[in-house]
Amino acid sequence: MNKRAWIVFTLVVALSFGLLLWQKNQTQGQNSSSKELAYVSQLDGTKLITRDDIIRAKEKTLKRRLSQDEKDDIIDDVYLGKKDAKVIVIEYEDFACSHCQAISRYTEKIQNDYRDKVLFIRREYSLNYPNSKATLSAAEVAKKLGGNDAYWKMNGKLFQNQMWVGYAVSSGERQTTLDKYAKESGVDVKKFNELLEKTETNGVQEKIDRDKKLGDKAGVTGTPTWLVNGKKVGSSTDANIRQAIKQALEKAAK
């Protein structure tokens, strides 16, 4: 084998070895993620999932008690409205989705019109657009710091800005915009950024992944997907959502 052939052979071997290592790491990552989310099968995704629900599901799956740190990292469902309502609306959305942005013009009014009679649950369903991770993480960090109120404020601000749809926003512009939103949502900006840097270990990414898994179990394949008492709204128009809620309320009253 001459020198040139030997160099080519060495490069091919190195590339093949690198590819095998990458595939192994990807598989390990997927298996690790699946193992960490195994408890989701114990949750009832058709209702509001509380912190206690998650603790019980995790402890049953892991067959051990959770530490206080593990409990502190848990982020429960985001909700709005009457917690004991007979009609439950679950929204699966992605802030970087153009269709979700479009319907946000009227969904806030729907929530305000029915919040005294209906429980609205919001779950993240990432479509892995360029700005999905950053925006979904920002909303969940706001929830972690300021509860549901801060989440819904951040939700409204993210949906009001079309910059998240399409190409990835530059890091500088993203930082400036999210800092502004965090302040306006009533959360500490310094703590907000500290949590954003550690989403893989502080429960934020787990919450996003859990929501996605719950959506998959419910038959969600895209966004926006709205479910009223477990039934998908065919097309998430203002009229269709209102009709589905009205019918569910009428049925619950019988």
Coordinates of N, CA and C in Angstrom, one line a residue:
M1 N 0.9 -1.2 0.0 CA 0.0 0.0 0.0 C 0.9 1.2 0.0
N2 N 0.7 2.1 -1.0 CA 1.5 3.3 -1.1 C 1.1 4.3 0.0
K3 N 1.8 5.4 0.1 CA 1.6 6.4 1.1 C 0.2 7.1 1.0
R4 N -0.2 7.4 -0.3 CA -1.5 8.1 -0.5 C -2.6 7.1 -0.1
A5 N -2.5 5.9 -0.5 CA -3.6 4.9 -0.2 C -3.7 4.7 1.3
W6 N -2.5 4.7 2.0 CA -2.5 4.5 3.4 C -3.2 5.7 4.1
I7 N -3.0 6.9 3.6 CA -3.6 8.1 4.2 C -5.1 8.0 4.1
V8 N -5.6 7.7 2.9 CA -7.0 7.5 2.6 C -7.6 6.5 3.5
F9 N -6.9 5.4 3.6 CA -7.4 4.3 4.5 C -7.5 4.7 5.9
T10 N -6.5 5.4 6.4 CA -6.5 5.9 7.8 C -7.7 6.9 8.0
L11 N -7.9 7.8 7.1 CA -9.0 8.7 7.2 C -10.4 8.0 7.2
V12 N -10.6 7.0 6.4 CA -11.8 6.3 6.4 C -12.1 5.6 7.7
V13 N -11.0 4.9 8.2 CA -11.1 4.3 9.5 C -11.5 5.2 10.6
A14 N -10.8 6.4 10.6 CA -11.1 7.4 11.6 C -12.5 7.9 11.6
L15 N -13.0 8.2 10.3 CA -14.3 8.7 10.2 C -15.4 7.6 10.6
S16 N -15.1 6.4 10.2 CA -16.0 5.3 10.6 C -16.1 5.2 12.1
F17 N -14.9 5.2 12.8 CA -14.9 5.1 14.2 C -15.6 6.3 14.9
G18 N -15.4 7.5 14.3 CA -16.1 8.7 14.8 C -17.6 8.5 14.7
L19 N -18.1 8.0 13.6 CA -19.5 7.8 13.3 C -20.1 6.8 14.3
L20 N -19.4 5.7 14.6 CA -19.8 4.7 15.5 C -20.0 5.3 16.9
L21 N -19.0 6.1 17.3 CA -19.0 6.8 18.7 C -20.2 7.7 18.8
W22 N -20.5 8.5 17.7 CA -21.6 9.4 17.7 C -22.9 8.7 17.8
Q23 N -23.1 7.6 17.0 CA -24.3 6.8 17.1 C -24.5 6.2 18.5
K24 N -23.4 5.8 19.1 CA -23.5 5.2 20.5 C -23.9 6.2 21.5
N25 N -23.3 7.5 21.4 CA -23.7 8.5 22.3 C -25.2 8.9 22.1
Q26 N -25.6 9.0 20.8 CA -27.0 9.3 20.6 C -28.0 8.3 21.2
T27 N -27.6 7.0 21.0 CA -28.5 6.0 21.5 C -28.5 6.0 23.1
Q28 N -27.3 6.2 23.7 CA -27.2 6.3 25.1 C -28.0 7.5 25.6
G29 N -28.0 8.6 24.9 CA -28.7 9.8 25.3 C -30.2 9.6 25.2
Q30 N -30.7 8.9 24.2 CA -32.1 8.6 24.0 C -32.5 7.6 25.1
N31 N -31.7 6.6 25.4 CA -32.1 5.6 26.4 C -32.1 6.3 27.8
S32 N -31.2 7.2 28.1 CA -31.2 7.9 29.3 C -32.4 8.8 29.5
S33 N -32.8 9.5 28.4 CA -33.9 10.3 28.4 C -35.2 9.5 28.7
S34 N -35.3 8.4 28.0 CA -36.5 7.5 28.1 C -36.6 7.0 29.5
K35 N -35.4 6.6 30.1 CA -35.4 6.1 31.5 C -35.9 7.1 32.5
E36 N -35.4 8.4 32.3 CA -35.7 9.5 33.2 C -37.2 9.8 33.1
L37 N -37.8 9.6 31.9 CA -39.2 9.9 31.7 C -40.1 8.7 31.9
A38 N -39.6 7.6 32.4 CA -40.4 6.4 32.5 C -41.6 6.6 33.4
Y39 N -41.5 7.5 34.4 CA -42.6 7.8 35.3 C -43.8 8.4 34.7
V40 N -43.6 9.0 33.5 CA -44.8 9.6 32.8 C -45.9 8.7 32.5
S41 N -45.6 7.4 32.4 CA -46.6 6.4 32.1 C -47.6 6.3 33.3
Q42 N -47.1 6.7 34.5 CA -47.9 6.6 35.7 C -48.9 7.8 35.8
L43 N -48.7 8.8 35.0 CA -49.5 10.1 35.1 C -50.7 10.0 34.2
D44 N -51.8 10.7 34.7 CA -53.0 10.8 33.9 C -53.0 12.1 33.2
G45 N -52.7 12.0 31.9 CA -52.5 13.3 31.1 C -53.8 14.0 30.7
T46 N -54.9 13.4 31.1 CA -56.2 14.0 30.8 C -56.7 15.0 31.8
K47 N -55.9 15.1 32.9 CA -56.3 16.1 34.0 C -55.1 16.9 34.4
L48 N -55.3 17.8 35.3 CA -54.2 18.6 35.9 C -53.2 17.8 36.6
I49 N -52.0 17.9 36.3 CA -50.9 17.1 36.9 C -50.2 18.0 38.0
T50 N -50.4 17.6 39.2 CA -49.8 18.4 40.3 C -48.4 17.9 40.7
R51 N -47.8 18.7 41.6 CA -46.5 18.3 42.1 C -46.5 16.9 42.9
D52 N -47.6 16.8 43.6 CA -47.8 15.5 44.4 C -47.9 14.3 43.4
D53 N -48.7 14.5 42.3 CA -48.8 13.5 41.3 C -47.5 13.0 40.8
I54 N -46.6 14.0 40.5 CA -45.3 13.7 39.9 C -44.4 13.0 40.9
I55 N -44.5 13.4 42.2 CA -43.7 12.8 43.2 C -44.1 11.3 43.4
R56 N -45.4 11.1 43.4 CA -45.9 9.7 43.6 C -45.5 8.8 42.4
A57 N -45.6 9.4 41.2 CA -45.3 8.7 40.0 C -43.8 8.3 39.9
K58 N -43.0 9.3 40.3 CA -41.5 9.1 40.3 C -41.1 8.1 41.3
E59 N -41.6 8.2 42.5 CA -41.2 7.3 43.6 C -41.7 5.8 43.3
K60 N -42.8 5.7 42.6 CA -43.3 4.4 42.3 C -42.4 3.8 41.2
T61 N -42.0 4.6 40.2 CA -41.2 4.1 39.2 C -39.8 3.8 39.6
L62 N -39.2 4.7 40.5 CA -37.8 4.5 40.9 C -37.7 3.6 42.1
K63 N -38.9 3.3 42.7 CA -38.9 2.4 43.9 C -38.1 2.9 45.1
R64 N -38.1 4.3 45.2 CA -37.4 4.9 46.3 C -38.0 6.3 46.6
R65 N -37.7 6.9 47.7 CA -38.1 8.2 48.0 C -37.3 9.2 47.3
L66 N -37.9 10.3 46.9 CA -37.2 11.4 46.3 C -36.5 12.3 47.3
S67 N -35.3 12.8 47.0 CA -34.7 13.7 47.9 C -35.4 15.1 47.8
Q68 N -35.1 16.0 48.8 CA -35.8 17.3 48.8 C -35.3 18.1 47.5
D69 N -34.1 17.9 47.1 CA -33.6 18.6 45.9 C -34.3 18.1 44.7
E70 N -34.6 16.8 44.6 CA -35.3 16.3 43.5 C -36.8 16.8 43.5
K71 N -37.4 16.9 44.6 CA -38.7 17.5 44.7 C -38.7 19.0 44.4
D72 N -37.7 19.7 44.7 CA -37.6 21.1 44.4 C -37.5 21.4 42.9
D73 N -37.0 20.4 42.2 CA -36.8 20.6 40.8 C -38.1 20.3 40.0
I74 N -39.1 19.8 40.6 CA -40.3 19.4 39.9 C -41.1 20.7 39.5
I75 N -41.6 20.7 38.2 CA -42.4 21.8 37.8 C -43.7 21.1 37.3
D76 N -44.8 21.5 38.0 CA -46.1 20.9 37.7 C -46.8 21.6 36.5
D77 N -48.0 21.2 36.2 CA -48.7 21.8 35.1 C -49.0 23.3 35.2
V78 N -49.0 24.0 34.1 CA -49.4 25.4 34.0 C -50.9 25.4 33.8
Y79 N -51.6 26.2 34.5 CA -53.1 26.2 34.4 C -53.7 27.6 34.6
L80 N -54.9 27.7 34.2 CA -55.7 28.9 34.3 C -57.1 28.5 34.4
G81 N -57.9 29.1 35.4 CA -59.3 28.8 35.5 C -59.6 28.0 36.7
K82 N -60.8 27.3 36.6 CA -61.4 26.6 37.8 C -60.8 25.2 37.9
K83 N -60.0 25.0 39.0 CA -59.3 23.7 39.1 C -60.2 22.5 39.2
D84 N -61.5 22.7 39.8 CA -62.4 21.5 39.9 C -63.4 21.5 38.8
A85 N -63.2 22.2 37.7 CA -64.1 22.3 36.6 C -64.4 20.9 36.0
K86 N -65.6 20.7 35.4 CA -65.9 19.4 34.8 C -65.4 19.4 33.3
V87 N -65.1 20.6 32.8 CA -64.6 20.7 31.5 C -63.1 21.1 31.5
I88 N -62.3 20.3 30.9 CA -60.8 20.6 30.9 C -60.3 20.7 29.5
V89 N -59.7 21.9 29.3 CA -59.1 22.2 28.0 C -57.6 22.1 28.1
I90 N -57.0 21.3 27.3 CA -55.5 21.1 27.3 C -54.9 21.7 26.0
E91 N -54.0 22.6 26.1 CA -53.4 23.2 24.9 C -52.0 22.7 24.7
Y92 N -51.7 22.2 23.6 CA -50.3 21.8 23.3 C -49.8 22.8 22.2
E93 N -48.8 23.6 22.6 CA -48.3 24.6 21.6 C -46.8 24.8 21.7
D94 N -46.3 25.5 20.7 CA -44.8 25.9 20.6 C -44.8 27.3 20.2
F95 N -44.0 28.1 21.0 CA -43.9 29.6 20.8 C -43.3 29.9 19.4
A96 N -42.5 29.0 18.8 CA -41.9 29.2 17.6 C -42.8 28.7 16.4
C97 N -44.0 28.3 16.7 CA -44.9 27.8 15.6 C -45.7 29.0 15.1
S98 N -45.7 29.2 13.8 CA -46.5 30.3 13.2 C -48.0 30.2 13.4
H99 N -48.5 28.9 13.4 CA -49.9 28.7 13.6 C -50.3 29.0 15.1
C100 N -49.5 28.7 16.0 CA -49.7 29.0 17.4 C -49.7 30.5 17.6
Q101 N -48.8 31.2 17.0 CA -48.7 32.6 17.0 C -50.0 33.2 16.5
A102 N -50.5 32.7 15.4 CA -51.7 33.2 14.8 C -52.9 33.1 15.7
I103 N -53.1 31.9 16.3 CA -54.4 31.7 17.1 C -54.3 32.4 18.4
S104 N -53.1 32.8 18.8 CA -53.0 33.5 20.1 C -53.7 34.8 20.1
R105 N -54.1 35.3 19.0 CA -54.8 36.6 18.9 C -56.2 36.4 19.5
Y106 N -56.8 35.2 19.5 CA -58.1 35.0 20.1 C -58.2 34.0 21.2
T107 N -57.1 33.2 21.4 CA -57.2 32.2 22.5 C -57.2 32.8 23.9
E108 N -56.5 34.0 24.0 CA -56.5 34.6 25.3 C -57.9 35.1 25.7
K109 N -58.6 35.6 24.8 CA -60.0 36.0 25.0 C -60.9 34.8 25.4
I110 N -60.7 33.7 24.7 CA -61.4 32.4 25.0 C -61.2 32.1 26.4
Q111 N -59.9 32.1 26.8 CA -59.6 31.7 28.2 C -60.3 32.7 29.2
N112 N -60.2 33.9 28.9 CA -60.9 34.9 29.8 C -62.4 34.8 29.9
D113 N -63.0 34.4 28.7 CA -64.4 34.3 28.7 C -64.9 33.0 29.5
Y114 N -64.1 32.0 29.5 CA -64.5 30.7 30.1 C -63.8 30.3 31.4
R115 N -62.9 31.1 31.9 CA -62.1 30.7 33.0 C -62.9 30.5 34.3
D116 N -64.1 31.0 34.4 CA -64.9 30.8 35.6 C -65.6 29.4 35.6
K117 N -65.6 28.8 34.4 CA -66.3 27.5 34.2 C -65.4 26.4 33.8
V118 N -64.2 26.7 33.2 CA -63.4 25.8 32.6 C -62.0 25.8 33.1
L119 N -61.3 24.6 33.2 CA -59.9 24.6 33.5 C -59.0 24.5 32.3
F120 N -58.2 25.5 32.1 CA -57.3 25.5 30.9 C -55.9 25.0 31.4
I121 N -55.3 24.0 30.7 CA -54.0 23.5 31.0 C -53.1 23.7 29.8
R122 N -51.9 24.4 30.0 CA -51.0 24.6 28.9 C -49.8 23.7 29.0
R123 N -49.5 23.0 27.9 CA -48.4 22.1 27.9 C -47.5 22.4 26.6
E124 N -46.2 22.3 26.8 CA -45.3 22.6 25.7 C -45.2 21.4 24.8
Y125 N -45.2 21.7 23.5 CA -45.0 20.6 22.5 C -44.0 21.1 21.5
S126 N -42.7 20.9 21.8 CA -41.7 21.4 20.9 C -41.6 20.7 19.6
L127 N -41.6 21.5 18.5 CA -41.4 21.0 17.2 C -40.0 21.2 16.7
N128 N -39.1 21.5 17.7 CA -37.7 21.7 17.4 C -37.3 22.7 16.3
Y129 N -38.1 23.8 16.3 CA -37.8 24.9 15.4 C -36.6 25.6 16.0
P130 N -35.9 26.5 15.2 CA -34.7 27.1 15.7 C -34.8 27.9 17.1
N131 N -36.0 28.4 17.3 CA -36.2 29.2 18.6 C -37.1 28.4 19.6
S132 N -37.4 27.2 19.3 CA -38.3 26.4 20.2 C -37.7 26.3 21.6
K133 N -36.5 25.8 21.7 CA -35.9 25.5 23.0 C -35.8 26.8 23.9
A134 N -35.3 27.8 23.3 CA -35.1 29.1 24.0 C -36.4 29.6 24.6
T135 N -37.4 29.7 23.7 CA -38.7 30.3 24.2 C -39.4 29.4 25.2
L136 N -39.5 28.1 24.9 CA -40.2 27.2 25.8 C -39.4 27.2 27.2
S137 N -38.1 27.2 27.2 CA -37.3 27.2 28.4 C -37.6 28.5 29.2
A138 N -37.7 29.7 28.4 CA -37.9 31.0 29.1 C -39.3 30.9 29.8
A139 N -40.3 30.4 29.2 CA -41.6 30.3 29.8 C -41.6 29.4 31.0
E140 N -40.9 28.3 31.0 CA -40.9 27.4 32.1 C -40.0 27.9 33.3
V141 N -39.0 28.7 32.9 CA -38.2 29.3 34.0 C -39.0 30.4 34.7
A142 N -39.8 31.1 33.9 CA -40.7 32.1 34.5 C -41.7 31.4 35.5
K143 N -42.2 30.3 35.1 CA -43.1 29.5 35.9 C -42.4 29.0 37.2
K144 N -41.2 28.6 37.0 CA -40.4 28.1 38.2 C -40.2 29.2 39.2
L145 N -39.9 30.4 38.7 CA -39.6 31.5 39.6 C -40.9 32.3 40.1
G146 N -41.9 32.4 39.2 CA -43.0 33.2 39.6 C -44.4 32.6 39.5
G147 N -44.4 31.2 39.3 CA -45.7 30.5 39.3 C -46.5 30.8 38.0
N148 N -47.7 30.4 38.1 CA -48.6 30.5 36.9 C -48.7 31.9 36.4
D149 N -48.8 32.8 37.3 CA -49.0 34.2 36.9 C -47.9 34.7 36.0
A150 N -46.6 34.4 36.4 CA -45.5 34.8 35.6 C -45.4 34.1 34.3
Y151 N -45.8 32.8 34.3 CA -45.8 32.0 33.1 C -46.7 32.7 32.1
W152 N -48.0 33.0 32.5 CA -48.9 33.5 31.5 C -48.5 34.9 31.0
K153 N -47.8 35.7 31.8 CA -47.3 37.0 31.3 C -46.2 36.7 30.3
M154 N -45.3 35.8 30.6 CA -44.3 35.5 29.6 C -44.9 34.9 28.3
N155 N -45.9 34.0 28.5 CA -46.6 33.4 27.4 C -47.1 34.5 26.4
G156 N -47.8 35.5 27.0 CA -48.4 36.6 26.1 C -47.3 37.3 25.4
K157 N -46.2 37.6 26.1 CA -45.1 38.4 25.5 C -44.4 37.6 24.3
L158 N -44.2 36.3 24.6 CA -43.5 35.5 23.5 C -44.4 35.4 22.3
F159 N -45.7 35.3 22.5 CA -46.6 35.1 21.3 C -46.9 36.5 20.6
Q160 N -46.6 37.6 21.2 CA -46.8 38.9 20.6 C -45.7 39.2 19.6
N161 N -44.6 38.5 19.7 CA -43.4 38.8 18.9 C -43.1 37.8 17.8
Q162 N -43.2 38.2 16.6 CA -43.1 37.3 15.5 C -41.6 36.9 15.2
M163 N -40.7 37.5 15.9 CA -39.2 37.2 15.7 C -38.9 35.8 16.0
W164 N -39.7 35.1 16.8 CA -39.4 33.7 17.2 C -39.8 32.7 16.1
V165 N -40.5 33.1 15.1 CA -40.9 32.2 14.0 C -39.9 32.4 12.8
G166 N -39.4 31.3 12.4 CA -38.4 31.3 11.3 C -37.0 31.1 11.7
Y167 N -36.1 31.9 11.2 CA -34.7 31.7 11.5 C -34.3 31.9 13.0
A168 N -33.2 31.3 13.4 CA -32.8 31.5 14.8 C -32.5 32.9 15.1
V169 N -32.9 33.4 16.2 CA -32.6 34.7 16.7 C -31.2 34.8 17.2
S170 N -30.5 35.8 16.9 CA -29.1 35.9 17.4 C -29.1 35.9 18.9
S171 N -28.0 35.4 19.5 CA -27.9 35.3 20.9 C -28.0 36.6 21.6
G172 N -27.5 37.7 21.1 CA -27.5 39.0 21.7 C -29.0 39.5 21.7
E173 N -29.7 39.4 20.6 CA -31.0 39.9 20.5 C -31.9 39.0 21.4
R174 N -31.7 37.7 21.4 CA -32.5 36.8 22.3 C -32.3 37.2 23.7
Q175 N -31.1 37.4 24.1 CA -30.8 37.8 25.5 C -31.5 39.1 25.9
T176 N -31.3 40.1 25.1 CA -32.0 41.4 25.4 C -33.5 41.3 25.5
T177 N -34.1 40.6 24.6 CA -35.5 40.5 24.5 C -36.0 39.7 25.7
L178 N -35.4 38.5 26.0 CA -35.9 37.7 27.1 C -35.7 38.4 28.5
D179 N -34.6 39.1 28.6 CA -34.4 39.9 29.9 C -35.5 40.9 30.1
K180 N -35.9 41.5 29.0 CA -37.0 42.5 29.1 C -38.3 41.8 29.5
Y181 N -38.6 40.7 28.8 CA -39.8 39.9 29.1 C -39.8 39.4 30.6
A182 N -38.6 38.9 31.1 CA -38.5 38.4 32.4 C -38.9 39.5 33.4
K183 N -38.3 40.7 33.2 CA -38.5 41.8 34.1 C -40.0 42.2 34.1
E184 N -40.6 42.3 32.9 CA -42.0 42.6 32.7 C -43.0 41.5 33.3
S185 N -42.4 40.3 33.4 CA -43.2 39.2 33.9 C -43.1 39.1 35.5
G186 N -42.3 40.0 36.0 CA -42.2 40.1 37.5 C -41.2 39.1 38.1
V187 N -40.3 38.6 37.3 CA -39.3 37.7 37.9 C -37.9 38.4 37.9
D188 N -37.1 37.9 38.8 CA -35.7 38.4 39.0 C -34.9 38.0 37.7
V189 N -34.4 39.0 37.0 CA -33.7 38.8 35.8 C -32.4 38.0 36.0
K190 N -31.7 38.3 37.1 CA -30.4 37.5 37.3 C -30.7 36.1 37.6
K191 N -31.7 35.8 38.4 CA -32.1 34.4 38.7 C -32.6 33.7 37.4
F192 N -33.4 34.5 36.6 CA -33.9 34.0 35.4 C -32.8 33.5 34.5
N193 N -31.8 34.3 34.3 CA -30.7 33.8 33.4 C -29.8 32.7 34.0
E194 N -29.7 32.7 35.3 CA -29.0 31.6 36.0 C -29.7 30.2 35.7
L195 N -31.0 30.3 35.8 CA -31.8 29.0 35.6 C -31.8 28.6 34.1
L196 N -31.8 29.6 33.2 CA -31.8 29.4 31.8 C -30.5 28.6 31.4
E197 N -29.4 28.9 32.1 CA -28.1 28.2 31.8 C -28.1 26.8 32.3
K198 N -29.0 26.4 33.2 CA -29.0 25.1 33.8 C -30.3 24.3 33.6
T199 N -30.9 24.5 32.4 CA -32.2 23.8 32.2 C -32.1 22.3 32.1
E200 N -31.0 21.8 31.8 CA -30.8 20.3 31.8 C -30.8 19.7 33.1
T201 N -30.6 20.5 34.2 CA -30.4 19.9 35.5 C -31.4 20.4 36.5
N202 N -32.2 21.4 36.2 CA -33.0 22.1 37.2 C -34.5 21.8 37.0
G203 N -34.8 20.8 36.2 CA -36.2 20.4 36.0 C -36.9 21.1 34.8
V204 N -36.3 22.1 34.2 CA -37.0 22.8 33.1 C -37.1 22.0 31.9
Q205 N -35.9 21.4 31.5 CA -36.0 20.5 30.3 C -36.8 19.3 30.5
E206 N -36.8 18.8 31.7 CA -37.6 17.6 32.0 C -39.1 17.9 31.9
K207 N -39.5 19.1 32.3 CA -40.9 19.5 32.2 C -41.3 19.6 30.7
I208 N -40.4 20.2 29.9 CA -40.7 20.3 28.4 C -40.8 18.9 27.8
D209 N -39.8 18.0 28.2 CA -39.9 16.7 27.6 C -41.1 15.9 28.1
R210 N -41.5 16.1 29.4 CA -42.6 15.4 29.9 C -43.9 15.9 29.2
D211 N -44.0 17.1 28.9 CA -45.2 17.7 28.2 C -45.2 17.0 26.8
K212 N -44.1 16.9 26.2 CA -44.1 16.3 24.8 C -44.5 14.9 24.8
K213 N -44.0 14.2 25.9 CA -44.4 12.7 26.0 C -45.9 12.6 26.3
L214 N -46.4 13.5 27.1 CA -47.9 13.4 27.4 C -48.7 13.8 26.1
G215 N -48.2 14.7 25.3 CA -48.8 15.0 24.1 C -48.8 13.8 23.1
D216 N -47.7 13.2 23.0 CA -47.6 12.0 22.2 C -48.6 10.9 22.6
K217 N -48.7 10.7 23.9 CA -49.7 9.7 24.4 C -51.1 10.1 24.0
A218 N -51.3 11.4 23.9 CA -52.7 11.9 23.6 C -53.0 12.0 22.1
G219 N -52.0 11.6 21.3 CA -52.1 11.6 19.9 C -51.8 12.9 19.2
V220 N -51.1 13.7 19.9 CA -50.7 15.0 19.3 C -49.5 14.8 18.3
T221 N -49.7 15.4 17.2 CA -48.6 15.2 16.1 C -48.1 16.6 15.6
G222 N -48.8 17.6 16.0 CA -48.4 19.0 15.6 C -49.0 20.0 16.5
T223 N -48.7 21.3 16.2 CA -49.2 22.4 17.0 C -49.9 23.4 16.1
P224 N -50.9 24.1 16.6 CA -51.5 24.0 17.9 C -52.5 22.8 17.9
T225 N -52.5 22.1 19.0 CA -53.5 21.0 19.3 C -54.2 21.3 20.6
W226 N -55.5 21.5 20.5 CA -56.4 21.7 21.7 C -57.3 20.5 21.9
L227 N -57.4 20.1 23.1 CA -58.2 19.0 23.5 C -59.3 19.5 24.5
V228 N -60.5 19.1 24.3 CA -61.6 19.5 25.2 C -62.1 18.2 25.8
N229 N -61.9 18.0 27.1 CA -62.3 16.7 27.8 C -61.8 15.5 27.0
G230 N -60.5 15.6 26.6 CA -59.9 14.5 25.9 C -60.1 14.4 24.4
K231 N -61.0 15.2 23.8 CA -61.3 15.1 22.4 C -60.6 16.3 21.7
K232 N -59.9 15.9 20.6 CA -59.2 17.0 19.8 C -60.2 17.9 19.1
V233 N -59.9 19.2 19.1 CA -60.6 20.1 18.3 C -60.1 20.0 16.9
G234 N -61.0 19.7 16.0 CA -60.5 19.5 14.6 C -59.6 20.5 14.0
S235 N -60.0 21.8 14.1 CA -59.1 22.9 13.6 C -59.2 24.0 14.6
S236 N -58.1 24.5 15.1 CA -58.1 25.4 16.2 C -58.5 26.8 15.9
T237 N -59.7 26.9 15.3 CA -60.2 28.3 15.0 C -61.0 28.8 16.2
D238 N -61.2 30.0 16.3 CA -62.0 30.6 17.4 C -63.4 29.9 17.5
A239 N -64.0 29.8 16.4 CA -65.4 29.2 16.4 C -65.4 27.8 16.8
N240 N -64.4 27.0 16.3 CA -64.4 25.6 16.6 C -64.0 25.3 18.1
I241 N -63.1 26.1 18.7 CA -62.7 26.0 20.1 C -63.9 26.3 21.0
R242 N -64.6 27.4 20.6 CA -65.7 27.9 21.4 C -66.9 26.9 21.3
Q243 N -67.1 26.3 20.2 CA -68.2 25.3 20.0 C -67.9 24.1 20.8
A244 N -66.6 23.6 20.8 CA -66.3 22.4 21.5 C -66.4 22.6 23.0
I245 N -66.0 23.8 23.5 CA -66.2 24.1 24.9 C -67.7 24.2 25.3
K246 N -68.5 24.9 24.5 CA -69.9 25.0 24.8 C -70.6 23.7 24.8
Q247 N -70.2 22.8 23.9 CA -70.9 21.5 23.9 C -70.5 20.7 25.1
A248 N -69.2 20.8 25.5 CA -68.7 20.1 26.7 C -69.4 20.6 28.0
L249 N -69.6 21.9 28.0 CA -70.3 22.5 29.2 C -71.8 22.0 29.2
E250 N -72.4 22.0 28.1 CA -73.8 21.5 28.0 C -73.9 20.1 28.5
K251 N -73.0 19.3 28.0 CA -73.0 17.8 28.4 C -72.7 17.7 29.9
A252 N -71.8 18.5 30.4 CA -71.5 18.3 31.8 C -72.6 18.8 32.7
A253 N -73.5 19.6 32.2 CA -74.6 20.2 33.0 C -75.8 19.2 33.1
K254 N -75.8 18.2 32.2 CA -77.0 17.3 32.2 C -76.9 16.3 33.3

